[in-house]
PDB file of C-alpha atoms in Angstrom:
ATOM      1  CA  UNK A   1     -17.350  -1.589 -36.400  1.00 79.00           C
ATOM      2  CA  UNK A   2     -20.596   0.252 -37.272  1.00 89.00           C
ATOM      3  CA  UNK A   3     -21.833   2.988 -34.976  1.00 90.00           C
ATOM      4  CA  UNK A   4     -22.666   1.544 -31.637  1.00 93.00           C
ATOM      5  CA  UNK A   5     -22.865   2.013 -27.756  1.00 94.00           C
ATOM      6  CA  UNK A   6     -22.424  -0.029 -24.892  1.00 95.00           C
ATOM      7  CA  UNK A   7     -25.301   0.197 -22.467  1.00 93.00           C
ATOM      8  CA  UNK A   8     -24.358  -2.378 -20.138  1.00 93.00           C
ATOM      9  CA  UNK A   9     -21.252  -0.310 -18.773  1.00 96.00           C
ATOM     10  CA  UNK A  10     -19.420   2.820 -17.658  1.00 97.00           C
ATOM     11  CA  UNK A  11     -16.282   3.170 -19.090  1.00 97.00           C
ATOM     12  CA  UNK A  12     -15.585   1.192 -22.339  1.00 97.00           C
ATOM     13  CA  UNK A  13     -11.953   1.732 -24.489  1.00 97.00           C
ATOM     14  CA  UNK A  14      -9.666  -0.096 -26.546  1.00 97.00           C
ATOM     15  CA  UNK A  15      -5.906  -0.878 -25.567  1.00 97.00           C
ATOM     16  CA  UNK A  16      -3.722  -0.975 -29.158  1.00 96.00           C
ATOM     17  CA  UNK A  17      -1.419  -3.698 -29.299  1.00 97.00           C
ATOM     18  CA  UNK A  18      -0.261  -3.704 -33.158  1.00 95.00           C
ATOM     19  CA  UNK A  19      -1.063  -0.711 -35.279  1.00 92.00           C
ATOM     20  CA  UNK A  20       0.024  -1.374 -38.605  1.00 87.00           C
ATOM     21  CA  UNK A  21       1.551   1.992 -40.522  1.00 80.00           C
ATOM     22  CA  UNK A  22      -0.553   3.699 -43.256  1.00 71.00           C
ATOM     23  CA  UNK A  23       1.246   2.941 -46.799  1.00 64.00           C
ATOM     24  CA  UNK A  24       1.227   5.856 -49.446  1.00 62.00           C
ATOM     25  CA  UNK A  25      -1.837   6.027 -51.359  1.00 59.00           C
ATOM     26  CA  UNK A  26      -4.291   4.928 -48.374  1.00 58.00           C
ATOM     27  CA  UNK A  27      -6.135   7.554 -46.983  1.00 60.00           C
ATOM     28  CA  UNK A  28      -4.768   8.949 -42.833  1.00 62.00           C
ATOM     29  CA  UNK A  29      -7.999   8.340 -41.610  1.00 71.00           C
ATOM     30  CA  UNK A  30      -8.585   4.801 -42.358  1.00 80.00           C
ATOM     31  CA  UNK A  31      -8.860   2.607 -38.629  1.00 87.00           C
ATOM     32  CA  UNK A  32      -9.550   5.706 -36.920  1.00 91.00           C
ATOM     33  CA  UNK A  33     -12.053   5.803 -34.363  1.00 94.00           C
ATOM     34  CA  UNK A  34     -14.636   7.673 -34.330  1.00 93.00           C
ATOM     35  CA  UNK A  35     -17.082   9.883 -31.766  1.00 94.00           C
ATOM     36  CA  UNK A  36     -20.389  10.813 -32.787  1.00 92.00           C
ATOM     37  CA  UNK A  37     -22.389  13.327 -31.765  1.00 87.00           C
ATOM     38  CA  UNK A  38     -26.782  12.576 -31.504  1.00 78.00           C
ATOM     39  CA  UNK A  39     -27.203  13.906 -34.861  1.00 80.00           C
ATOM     40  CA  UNK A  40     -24.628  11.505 -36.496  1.00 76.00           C
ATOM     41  CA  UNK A  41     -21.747  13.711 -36.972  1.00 84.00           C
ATOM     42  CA  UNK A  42     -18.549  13.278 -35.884  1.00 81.00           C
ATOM     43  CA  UNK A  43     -17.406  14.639 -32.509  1.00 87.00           C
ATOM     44  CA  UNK A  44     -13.832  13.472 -32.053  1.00 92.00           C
ATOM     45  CA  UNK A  45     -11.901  11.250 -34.620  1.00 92.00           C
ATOM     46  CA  UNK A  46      -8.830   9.810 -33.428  1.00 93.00           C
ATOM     47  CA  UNK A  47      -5.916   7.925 -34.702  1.00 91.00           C
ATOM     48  CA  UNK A  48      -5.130   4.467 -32.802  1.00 93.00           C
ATOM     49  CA  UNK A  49      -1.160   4.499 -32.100  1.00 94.00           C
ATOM     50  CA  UNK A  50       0.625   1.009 -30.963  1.00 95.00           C
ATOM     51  CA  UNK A  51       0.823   0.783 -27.266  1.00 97.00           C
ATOM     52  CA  UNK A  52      -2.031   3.280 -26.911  1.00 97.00           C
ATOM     53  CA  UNK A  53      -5.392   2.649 -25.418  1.00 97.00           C
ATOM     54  CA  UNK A  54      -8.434   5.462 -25.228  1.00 97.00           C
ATOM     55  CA  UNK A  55     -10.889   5.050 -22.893  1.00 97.00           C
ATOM     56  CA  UNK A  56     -14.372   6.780 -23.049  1.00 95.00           C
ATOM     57  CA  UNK A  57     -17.780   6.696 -21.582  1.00 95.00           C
ATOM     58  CA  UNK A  58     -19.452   3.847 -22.747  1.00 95.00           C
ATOM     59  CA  UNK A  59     -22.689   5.789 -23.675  1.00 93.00           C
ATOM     60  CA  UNK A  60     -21.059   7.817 -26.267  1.00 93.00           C
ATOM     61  CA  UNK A  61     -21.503   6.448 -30.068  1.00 94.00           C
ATOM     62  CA  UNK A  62     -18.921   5.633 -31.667  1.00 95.00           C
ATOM     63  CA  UNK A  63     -17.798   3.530 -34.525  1.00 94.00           C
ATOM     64  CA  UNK A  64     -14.516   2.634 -36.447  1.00 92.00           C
ATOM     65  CA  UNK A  65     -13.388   3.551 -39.765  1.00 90.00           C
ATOM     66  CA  UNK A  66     -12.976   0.100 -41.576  1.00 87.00           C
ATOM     67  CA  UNK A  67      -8.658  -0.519 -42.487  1.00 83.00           C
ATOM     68  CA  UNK A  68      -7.872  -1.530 -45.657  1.00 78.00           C
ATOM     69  CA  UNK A  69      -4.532  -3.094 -45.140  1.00 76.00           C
ATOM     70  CA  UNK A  70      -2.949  -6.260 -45.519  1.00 78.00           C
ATOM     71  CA  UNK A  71      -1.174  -6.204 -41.917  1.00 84.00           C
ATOM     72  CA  UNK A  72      -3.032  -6.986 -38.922  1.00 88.00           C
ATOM     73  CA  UNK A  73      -3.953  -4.511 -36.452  1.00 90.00           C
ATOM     74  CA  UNK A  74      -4.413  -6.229 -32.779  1.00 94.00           C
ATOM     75  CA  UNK A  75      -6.432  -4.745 -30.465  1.00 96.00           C
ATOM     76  CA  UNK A  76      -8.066  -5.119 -27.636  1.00 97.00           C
ATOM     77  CA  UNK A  77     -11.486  -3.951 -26.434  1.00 96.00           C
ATOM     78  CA  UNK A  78     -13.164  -3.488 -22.902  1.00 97.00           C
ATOM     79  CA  UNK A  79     -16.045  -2.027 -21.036  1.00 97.00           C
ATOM     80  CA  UNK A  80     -15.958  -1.246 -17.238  1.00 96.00           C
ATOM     81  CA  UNK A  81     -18.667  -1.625 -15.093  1.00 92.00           C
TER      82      UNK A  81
END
């Protein structure tokens, strides 16, 4: 996902359902998610693990690292109002 907001809620966050592991060779940071500060650089980057979910306010930019893997990684995403 490209850098985005969601202005239509609260709370928004992503619950991690399958998390596929990081072969040798492929860079750590690759699926990550990513807070940005107003000036485009990065606040927070963190590391989706399986079963995990993060949950932040939905006005805060943020965007996600794209994965290059072969695995799946199942998530799912969610804004509260």
């Amino acid at each position: 996902q490209k850098r985005h907001i969601h202005p239509e809620a609260k709370l928004s966050g992503v619950f991690y359902i399958q998390v596929p592991e990081i072969s040798e060779g492929t860079k750590a940071n690759k699926g990550d998610l990513v807070f940005l500060g107003s000036n485009g650089c990065s606040l927070l980057q963190v590391t989706p693990k399986q079963g995990g979910a993060i949950v932040f306010p939905s006005y805060l930019p943020h965007q996600t690292i794209p994965l290059e893997n072969t695995m799946d990684r199942i998530c799912i995403a969610f804004n509260v109002q």
